[in-house]
Short mmCIF file of C-alpha atoms and ligand atoms in Angstrom, two decimals:
data_model
loop_
_atom_site.label_atom_id
_atom_site.label_comp_id
_atom_site.label_asym_id
_atom_site.label_seq_id
_atom_site.Cartn_x
_atom_site.Cartn_y
_atom_site.Cartn_z
CA MET A 1 12.92 40.29 9.98
CA VAL A 2 11.56 43.73 9.10
CA THR A 3 9.63 45.24 11.96
CA GLU A 4 8.44 48.50 10.41
CA ALA A 5 6.98 47.82 6.99
CA PRO A 6 8.10 50.58 4.62
CA PRO A 7 5.60 51.92 2.10
CA ARG A 8 5.24 49.07 -0.40
CA PRO A 9 6.68 49.87 -3.84
CA ASN A 10 5.27 48.31 -6.96
CA SER A 11 6.02 44.57 -7.04
CA GLN A 12 6.65 44.61 -10.78
CA LEU A 13 9.39 47.18 -10.32
CA LEU A 14 10.87 45.34 -7.36
CA LEU A 15 10.96 42.10 -9.33
CA ARG A 16 12.60 43.81 -12.30
CA ASP A 17 15.24 45.40 -10.05
CA GLY A 18 15.75 42.10 -8.23
CA ILE A 19 16.32 40.20 -11.47
CA ALA A 20 18.68 42.91 -12.68
CA ALA A 21 20.63 42.63 -9.42
CA ALA A 22 20.78 38.85 -9.77
CA GLN A 23 22.05 39.16 -13.34
CA ALA A 24 24.65 41.63 -12.19
CA GLY A 25 25.84 39.07 -9.63
CA ASN A 26 24.57 40.94 -6.58
CA LYS A 27 22.80 38.01 -4.95
CA VAL A 28 22.28 39.62 -1.57
CA ARG A 29 20.49 42.60 -3.02
CA ALA A 30 18.55 40.40 -5.47
CA ARG A 31 17.26 38.20 -2.66
CA PHE A 32 16.38 41.22 -0.52
CA LEU A 33 14.27 42.71 -3.33
CA ILE A 34 12.57 39.52 -4.49
CA ARG A 35 11.74 38.45 -0.93
CA GLN A 36 9.68 41.65 -0.73
CA VAL A 37 7.90 40.70 -3.95
CA VAL A 38 6.79 37.26 -2.70
CA GLY A 39 6.02 38.80 0.70
CA ALA A 40 3.48 41.07 -0.96
CA GLU A 41 2.43 38.55 -3.61
CA PRO A 42 2.73 34.98 -2.28
CA HIS A 43 1.37 33.72 -5.61
CA ASN A 44 4.20 35.19 -7.66
CA GLU A 45 5.65 32.10 -9.38
CA VAL A 46 8.46 34.01 -11.06
CA GLY A 47 9.51 35.47 -7.72
CA TRP A 48 9.72 32.03 -6.07
CA LEU A 49 11.65 30.62 -9.04
CA TRP A 50 14.25 33.37 -8.80
CA LEU A 51 14.52 32.90 -5.06
CA ALA A 52 15.12 29.19 -5.64
CA ASN A 53 17.94 30.11 -8.05
CA LEU A 54 19.45 32.49 -5.54
CA ALA A 55 19.06 30.26 -2.48
CA PRO A 56 22.32 29.88 -0.53
CA GLU A 57 21.18 26.53 0.93
CA PRO A 58 19.62 23.58 -0.94
CA SER A 59 16.90 23.34 1.72
CA GLU A 60 15.83 26.90 0.95
CA ALA A 61 15.77 26.17 -2.78
CA VAL A 62 13.60 23.14 -2.05
CA ASP A 63 11.13 25.28 -0.09
CA CYS A 64 10.90 27.88 -2.88
CA LEU A 65 10.42 25.26 -5.61
CA ARG A 66 7.72 23.54 -3.55
CA LYS A 67 5.93 26.89 -3.41
CA VAL A 68 6.02 27.09 -7.23
CA LEU A 69 4.68 23.53 -7.52
CA ASP A 70 1.94 24.29 -4.99
CA LEU A 71 0.86 27.12 -7.27
CA ASN A 72 1.40 25.20 -10.48
CA PRO A 73 1.92 21.43 -10.07
CA ASP A 74 2.78 20.96 -13.76
CA HIS A 75 5.53 23.59 -13.81
CA LYS A 76 8.20 21.72 -15.75
CA HIS A 77 11.20 23.78 -14.69
CA ALA A 78 10.18 23.67 -11.04
CA ARG A 79 9.72 19.89 -11.18
CA SER A 80 13.05 19.16 -12.81
CA GLY A 81 14.73 21.87 -10.69
CA LEU A 82 13.34 20.44 -7.47
CA SER A 83 14.28 16.96 -8.60
CA ALA A 84 17.86 18.09 -9.26
CA VAL A 85 18.17 19.76 -5.85
CA LEU A 86 16.75 16.66 -4.15
CA VAL A 87 19.25 14.46 -6.00
CA ARG A 88 22.11 16.67 -4.76
CA ALA A 89 20.77 16.51 -1.20
CA GLY A 90 20.26 12.75 -1.57
CA VAL A 91 23.86 12.27 -2.71
CA VAL A 92 25.10 14.24 0.32
CA ALA A 93 22.97 12.04 2.62
CA ALA A 94 24.18 8.87 0.89
CA GLN A 95 27.80 9.91 1.26
CA ALA A 96 27.15 10.59 4.95
CA ASN A 97 25.80 7.03 5.18
CA ASP A 98 22.31 8.26 6.05
CA HIS A 99 20.67 5.78 3.70
CA ALA A 100 17.13 6.24 4.97
CA GLU A 101 17.24 10.00 4.33
CA ALA A 102 18.96 9.44 0.98
CA ARG A 103 16.23 7.00 -0.06
CA ARG A 104 13.54 9.49 0.92
CA LEU A 105 15.14 12.36 -1.03
CA LEU A 106 16.08 10.32 -4.10
CA GLY A 107 12.71 8.58 -4.08
CA GLU A 108 10.95 11.91 -4.30
CA ALA A 109 13.42 13.17 -6.90
CA THR A 110 12.81 10.23 -9.25
CA LYS A 111 9.09 10.56 -8.74
CA LEU A 112 9.20 14.24 -9.73
CA ASP A 113 11.47 13.55 -12.65
CA PRO A 114 11.33 9.91 -13.77
CA ALA A 115 14.02 10.70 -16.35
CA SER A 116 16.61 11.55 -13.69
CA GLU A 117 19.43 9.17 -14.53
CA GLN A 118 21.53 10.33 -11.56
CA GLY A 119 18.54 10.02 -9.24
CA TRP A 120 17.95 6.37 -10.17
CA LEU A 121 21.64 5.54 -10.05
CA TRP A 122 22.11 6.88 -6.53
CA LEU A 123 18.80 5.40 -5.41
CA ALA A 124 20.11 1.99 -6.52
CA GLY A 125 23.12 2.52 -4.26
CA VAL A 126 20.98 3.06 -1.15
CA SER A 127 18.26 0.53 -1.95
CA GLU A 128 16.97 -1.65 0.87
CA SER A 129 16.81 -4.81 -1.20
CA ALA A 130 18.76 -6.17 -4.11
CA GLN A 131 15.49 -6.32 -5.99
CA ASP A 132 14.93 -2.58 -5.57
CA ALA A 133 18.49 -1.94 -6.68
CA VAL A 134 17.96 -4.03 -9.81
CA ARG A 135 14.77 -2.12 -10.56
CA CYS A 136 16.58 1.25 -10.25
CA LEU A 137 19.58 0.17 -12.30
CA THR A 138 17.27 -1.16 -14.98
CA ARG A 139 15.72 2.31 -15.18
CA VAL A 140 19.16 3.89 -15.57
CA VAL A 141 20.05 1.58 -18.46
CA GLU A 142 16.67 2.26 -20.08
CA LEU A 143 17.38 5.99 -19.88
CA ASN A 144 20.99 5.67 -20.97
CA PRO A 145 22.10 2.35 -22.44
CA LYS A 146 25.70 3.58 -22.26
CA ASN A 147 25.78 4.01 -18.47
CA GLU A 148 28.64 1.65 -17.60
CA ARG A 149 28.18 1.90 -13.83
CA ALA A 150 24.58 0.75 -14.07
CA LYS A 151 25.46 -2.03 -16.49
CA HIS A 152 28.19 -3.34 -14.18
CA GLY A 153 25.82 -3.08 -11.24
CA LEU A 154 23.19 -5.15 -13.01
CA GLU A 155 25.75 -7.78 -14.02
CA HIS A 156 26.86 -7.99 -10.42
CA TYR A 157 23.33 -8.45 -9.09
CA HIS A 158 22.43 -11.02 -11.69
CA ALA A 159 25.61 -12.98 -10.96
CA VAL A 160 24.93 -12.89 -7.22
CA LEU A 161 21.19 -13.32 -7.25
CA GLY A 162 20.36 -15.27 -10.32
CA ARG A 163 16.95 -14.76 -11.76
CA TRP A 164 14.60 -16.84 -9.65
CA SER A 165 12.01 -14.64 -8.06
CA CYS A 166 9.81 -15.83 -5.20
CA PRO A 167 6.21 -16.16 -6.43
CA LEU A 168 4.98 -14.88 -3.07
CA CYS A 169 7.28 -12.06 -1.93
CA GLN A 170 8.89 -11.48 -5.36
CA SER A 171 12.43 -11.26 -4.00
CA LEU A 172 15.24 -12.54 -6.20
CA SER A 173 17.29 -15.54 -5.29
CA SER A 174 20.24 -17.53 -6.64
CA ALA A 175 18.19 -20.60 -7.50
CA ALA A 176 14.63 -21.81 -7.38
CA ALA A 177 14.00 -22.61 -3.74
CA GLU A 178 11.37 -24.79 -2.12
CA ARG A 179 11.56 -22.41 0.79
CA CYS A 180 12.12 -18.77 -0.08
CA PRO A 181 15.25 -17.45 1.67
CA THR A 182 13.63 -14.04 2.08
CA CYS A 183 10.05 -14.63 3.24
CA LYS A 184 10.57 -18.24 4.42
CA ALA A 185 7.44 -19.35 2.59
CA VAL A 186 7.13 -22.82 1.13
CA THR A 187 6.79 -22.00 -2.55
CA THR A 188 5.76 -25.32 -4.10
CA LEU A 189 3.32 -28.14 -3.52
CA GLU A 190 5.93 -30.78 -4.32
CA ASN A 191 6.24 -31.75 -0.68
CA VAL A 192 2.72 -31.37 0.70
CA ALA A 193 3.75 -32.49 4.19
CA ALA A 194 5.66 -29.20 4.48
CA PHE A 195 2.34 -27.60 5.45
CA ASP A 196 1.57 -29.97 8.31
CA THR A 197 3.34 -27.64 10.69
CA PRO A 198 3.31 -23.81 10.45
CA THR A 199 5.78 -22.65 7.81
CA ASN A 200 6.58 -19.47 9.77
CA ALA A 201 6.49 -17.48 6.57
CA ASP A 202 6.62 -13.70 6.89
CA GLU A 203 2.97 -12.80 7.54
CA THR A 204 3.22 -9.29 6.14
CA ALA A 205 4.74 -10.60 2.92
CA MET A 206 2.01 -13.26 2.69
CA ALA A 207 -0.76 -10.71 3.30
CA ARG A 208 0.77 -8.55 0.56
CA ALA A 209 0.85 -11.56 -1.75
CA VAL A 210 -2.84 -12.21 -1.06
CA THR A 211 -3.70 -8.58 -1.81
CA ARG A 212 -1.70 -8.73 -5.05
CA LEU A 213 -2.85 -12.16 -6.24
CA ALA A 214 -6.52 -12.22 -5.19
CA PRO A 215 -7.75 -9.85 -7.93
CA GLN A 216 -5.81 -11.81 -10.57
CA ALA A 217 -7.22 -15.07 -9.24
CA VAL A 218 -10.75 -13.69 -9.42
CA LYS A 219 -10.17 -12.71 -13.04
CA ALA A 220 -8.56 -16.03 -13.96
CA PRO A 221 -9.37 -18.71 -11.38
CA GLY A 222 -7.23 -21.37 -13.09
CA SER A 223 -4.13 -19.23 -13.51
CA GLU A 224 -0.75 -19.47 -11.85
CA ALA A 225 -1.78 -16.44 -9.78
CA ALA A 226 -4.60 -18.49 -8.23
CA PHE A 227 -2.20 -21.31 -7.54
CA PHE A 228 0.18 -19.00 -5.69
CA LEU A 229 -2.74 -17.37 -3.88
CA GLY A 230 -3.57 -20.81 -2.52
CA LEU A 231 0.05 -21.24 -1.50
CA ALA A 232 -0.01 -17.90 0.31
CA TYR A 233 -3.06 -19.05 2.29
CA LEU A 234 -1.32 -22.32 3.13
CA ASN A 235 1.69 -20.40 4.40
CA LEU A 236 -0.63 -18.28 6.50
CA GLY A 237 -2.04 -21.42 8.09
CA GLN A 238 -5.45 -21.00 6.43
CA PRO A 239 -5.93 -24.31 4.59
CA ALA A 240 -9.69 -23.76 4.31
CA GLU A 241 -9.14 -20.63 2.21
CA ALA A 242 -6.51 -22.43 0.16
CA ILE A 243 -8.89 -25.31 -0.56
CA LYS A 244 -11.54 -22.85 -1.70
CA VAL A 245 -9.11 -21.27 -4.17
CA PHE A 246 -7.81 -24.62 -5.39
CA ASN A 247 -11.24 -26.12 -5.79
CA ALA A 248 -12.48 -23.16 -7.81
CA ALA A 249 -9.35 -23.30 -9.91
CA SER A 250 -9.14 -27.03 -10.57
CA GLN A 251 -12.39 -27.01 -12.46
CA ARG A 252 -11.17 -24.40 -14.89
CA PRO A 253 -9.94 -25.48 -18.31
CA GLU A 254 -6.94 -23.15 -18.16
CA ALA A 255 -5.49 -24.95 -15.13
CA ASP A 256 -3.01 -27.40 -16.61
CA ALA A 257 -2.67 -31.07 -15.70
CA GLN A 258 0.40 -30.60 -13.52
CA TRP A 259 -1.43 -27.94 -11.52
CA LYS A 260 -4.38 -30.25 -10.95
CA THR A 261 -2.18 -33.18 -9.94
CA ARG A 262 -0.43 -31.09 -7.31
CA VAL A 263 -3.74 -29.94 -5.86
CA ARG A 264 -5.16 -33.46 -5.86
CA ARG A 265 -2.10 -34.73 -4.02
CA LEU A 266 -2.56 -32.03 -1.43
CA ALA A 267 -6.24 -32.91 -0.95
CA GLU A 268 -5.38 -36.58 -0.52
CA HIS A 269 -2.69 -35.76 1.99
CA TRP A 270 -5.14 -33.71 4.02
CA ARG A 271 -7.74 -36.41 4.00
CA SER A 272 -5.27 -38.95 5.33
CA ASN A 273 -4.10 -36.43 7.94
CA GLU A 274 -7.65 -35.88 9.04
CA GLU A 275 -8.21 -39.60 9.43
CA ARG A 276 -5.16 -39.71 11.67
CA GLY A 277 -6.40 -36.59 13.44
CA THR A 278 -3.26 -34.58 12.77
CA SER A 279 -4.62 -32.01 10.36
CA SER A 280 -2.77 -28.75 10.54
CA GLY A 281 -4.75 -25.96 12.04
CA LYS A 282 -6.98 -28.27 14.08
CA ASP A 283 -5.51 -27.19 17.36
CA LEU A 284 -5.80 -23.52 16.55
CA ALA A 285 -8.46 -21.40 18.25
CA PRO A 286 -11.58 -21.05 16.10
CA PRO A 287 -11.29 -17.96 13.90
CA ARG A 288 -13.40 -14.97 14.80
CA THR A 289 -16.15 -14.17 12.35
CA VAL A 290 -16.75 -10.78 10.77
CA MET A 291 -20.02 -10.22 8.91
CA VAL A 292 -19.73 -7.62 6.16
CA VAL A 293 -22.90 -5.99 4.85
CA ASP A 294 -22.31 -3.93 1.72
CA ASP A 295 -24.19 -3.74 -1.57
CA SER A 296 -20.93 -3.45 -3.55
CA PRO A 297 -19.36 -6.81 -4.45
CA THR A 298 -16.01 -5.05 -4.85
CA VAL A 299 -16.08 -3.74 -1.31
CA ARG A 300 -17.20 -7.13 0.03
CA LYS A 301 -14.28 -8.78 -1.78
CA LEU A 302 -11.86 -6.12 -0.56
CA VAL A 303 -12.95 -6.53 3.05
CA SER A 304 -12.59 -10.31 2.72
CA VAL A 305 -9.10 -10.24 1.25
CA SER A 306 -8.08 -7.70 3.89
CA LEU A 307 -9.37 -9.62 6.89
CA GLN A 308 -8.84 -13.24 5.89
CA PRO A 309 -5.03 -13.08 5.86
CA ALA A 310 -5.24 -11.74 9.42
CA GLY A 311 -7.04 -14.93 10.43
CA PHE A 312 -10.65 -13.76 10.42
CA ARG A 313 -13.51 -15.75 8.98
CA VAL A 314 -15.53 -13.42 6.77
CA VAL A 315 -19.22 -13.80 5.94
CA THR A 316 -20.47 -11.38 3.29
CA VAL A 317 -24.04 -10.16 2.92
CA SER A 318 -25.30 -7.93 0.12
CA CYS A 319 -28.08 -6.07 1.99
CA GLY A 320 -29.53 -5.47 5.44
CA GLU A 321 -32.61 -7.53 4.68
CA LYS A 322 -30.50 -10.69 4.30
CA VAL A 323 -28.61 -10.35 7.58
CA GLN A 324 -30.95 -12.52 9.67
CA ALA A 325 -30.78 -15.35 7.14
CA ALA A 326 -26.97 -15.11 7.16
CA ILE A 327 -26.94 -15.29 10.97
CA ASP A 328 -29.21 -18.34 10.85
CA GLU A 329 -26.85 -19.99 8.41
CA HIS A 330 -23.42 -18.96 9.76
CA GLY A 331 -24.11 -18.07 13.38
CA VAL A 332 -23.84 -14.75 15.20
CA PRO A 333 -20.61 -13.04 14.13
CA ASP A 334 -18.09 -11.48 16.51
CA LEU A 335 -18.27 -8.18 14.68
CA PHE A 336 -20.29 -6.44 11.95
CA VAL A 337 -18.84 -4.23 9.24
CA LEU A 338 -21.70 -2.20 7.74
CA ASP A 339 -21.89 0.06 4.74
CA ILE A 340 -23.98 3.17 5.38
CA ASN A 341 -25.37 3.86 1.90
CA MET A 342 -27.34 0.85 0.76
CA PRO A 343 -30.53 0.56 -1.24
CA GLY A 344 -33.39 -0.47 1.05
CA MET A 345 -32.39 -0.55 4.69
CA ASP A 346 -29.38 1.71 5.21
CA GLY A 347 -26.52 1.05 7.61
CA PHE A 348 -27.90 3.27 10.37
CA GLN A 349 -31.27 1.51 10.35
CA LEU A 350 -29.61 -1.89 10.27
CA CYS A 351 -27.34 -0.96 13.18
CA LYS A 352 -30.32 0.14 15.28
CA LEU A 353 -32.05 -3.13 14.49
CA LEU A 354 -29.00 -5.13 15.53
CA ARG A 355 -28.84 -3.19 18.81
CA LYS A 356 -32.42 -4.31 19.54
CA GLY A 357 -31.83 -7.98 18.66
CA SER A 358 -31.22 -10.23 21.66
CA GLU A 359 -28.38 -12.13 19.97
CA THR A 360 -26.74 -9.13 18.30
CA ALA A 361 -27.19 -6.35 20.88
CA GLU A 362 -23.62 -6.70 22.19
CA VAL A 363 -21.90 -7.40 18.86
CA PRO A 364 -19.71 -4.42 17.93
CA VAL A 365 -20.37 -2.57 14.66
CA VAL A 366 -17.85 -0.83 12.43
CA PHE A 367 -19.25 1.47 9.77
CA LEU A 368 -17.57 1.47 6.40
CA THR A 369 -18.67 4.30 4.19
CA GLY A 370 -17.78 6.60 1.35
CA LYS A 371 -19.40 9.47 3.22
CA ASP A 372 -17.08 11.39 5.42
CA GLY A 373 -17.84 14.06 7.93
CA PHE A 374 -18.66 14.79 11.48
CA PHE A 375 -22.41 14.49 11.05
CA ASN A 376 -22.21 10.88 9.87
CA LYS A 377 -19.85 9.99 12.67
CA LEU A 378 -22.34 11.38 15.16
CA ARG A 379 -25.24 9.54 13.55
CA GLY A 380 -23.13 6.37 13.67
CA GLN A 381 -22.54 6.82 17.37
CA TRP A 382 -26.24 7.40 18.01
CA ALA A 383 -27.05 4.22 16.13
CA GLY A 384 -24.54 2.36 18.32
CA ALA A 385 -21.41 1.94 16.18
CA ALA A 386 -18.07 1.31 17.83
CA GLU A 387 -15.97 2.64 14.98
CA TYR A 388 -16.21 4.39 11.67
CA LEU A 389 -13.96 3.91 8.65
CA THR A 390 -13.99 5.97 5.47
CA LYS A 391 -13.58 4.39 2.03
CA PRO A 392 -11.17 4.00 0.39
CA PHE A 393 -9.30 2.32 3.21
CA GLN A 394 -6.01 0.48 3.50
CA PRO A 395 -6.30 -3.27 4.31
CA LYS A 396 -4.02 -2.69 7.30
CA THR A 397 -6.25 0.11 8.64
CA LEU A 398 -9.32 -2.13 8.49
CA THR A 399 -7.53 -5.06 10.15
CA ASP A 400 -6.23 -2.76 12.89
CA VAL A 401 -9.65 -1.23 13.55
CA VAL A 402 -11.38 -4.63 13.62
CA ALA A 403 -8.75 -6.09 15.96
CA LYS A 404 -8.92 -3.04 18.23
CA VAL A 405 -12.74 -3.08 18.45
CA LEU A 406 -12.81 -6.84 19.14
CA GLU A 407 -10.20 -6.43 21.84
CA SER A 408 -12.03 -3.60 23.60
CA SER A 409 -15.38 -5.39 23.35
CA ALA A 410 -13.80 -8.53 24.83
CA SER A 411 -12.34 -6.60 27.75
CA ALA A 412 -15.67 -4.80 28.30
CA ARG A 413 -17.42 -8.13 28.86
ZN1 LIG B 501 9.60 -15.09 -0.73
#
């Protein structure tokens, strides 16, 4: 705006004059003075706070308050102030029927200030699912038990939806359903023949269920969580994984008799199917195998639960020295996922070795590592890696990378 910078007066004095102007109601002059302060001192929290107060547009107030929070993330006034501005902007968006924008603004507002009753109330109004709405309204009533609008809203949802929640996708429904109306998954083992043909359950919802339930099932193999994990695998058309979960679980004392009966019935059904040659999944293409070499059991588990729902067979190996034995036992995989930092042979050395092996020379390698940086990427490329993924990673990212590398290696052949 200003082309010729005038000699810069003392910022303290400018700020004092600016605040005085603001208090006298002269907003234009106040903003003019305080803008100079933050221009000279971009770290001046007080300056940005006053500018937020004086902002003629909510968007400008948002920018100023974000500056304060950049400087001082725990600034209480800036957090609640920003939250309040975002709620106002969210209400405007909601009233203009821009629900996506309203959700974004109100979502951030309630994150900044979890005690924002108005934020939660409006967020309930623009929620994507009834379940989200119920969650938001519950927050409102927790914050203010006298909020009649929220109480009526909750009554409405409970009357419409009932209280059955799908064990796989967690959506609410009017009554317990053998097939969830939301994710289409078969949610019980009462009718085992339901799995003879694909259930067409929502794959994303099932993958999410696996990610959520697998850790619980590992902790308590005979729990309900393990049971539903098995169901998620069945809905994904991976009976082998389901059997693994059920078998591990059935031997546990905490699995009750009903649980075991259901699983036994399923096993019997499969056996008779197999005798008749109609087992589900038989006509599917054989799954592609990914061999994961990582010394951390957690990472091996994480890679498995990420890739299995996407239809990959996963073989895990704890160190480079055991890779040949694993190949002898399970066959040459379609892809390797290698950790870089391992005791003994590291990932780079292992990758070079695989490149020299007659069976493994063409098998693509994806590096999975906690180390980031250009240098490691380069070393990976020298060793012959196709891709490089930094921990921590999202299951989806890993699945995408693995699918992409397999696709490009298939087309290269
Ligand atoms: Zn469901």
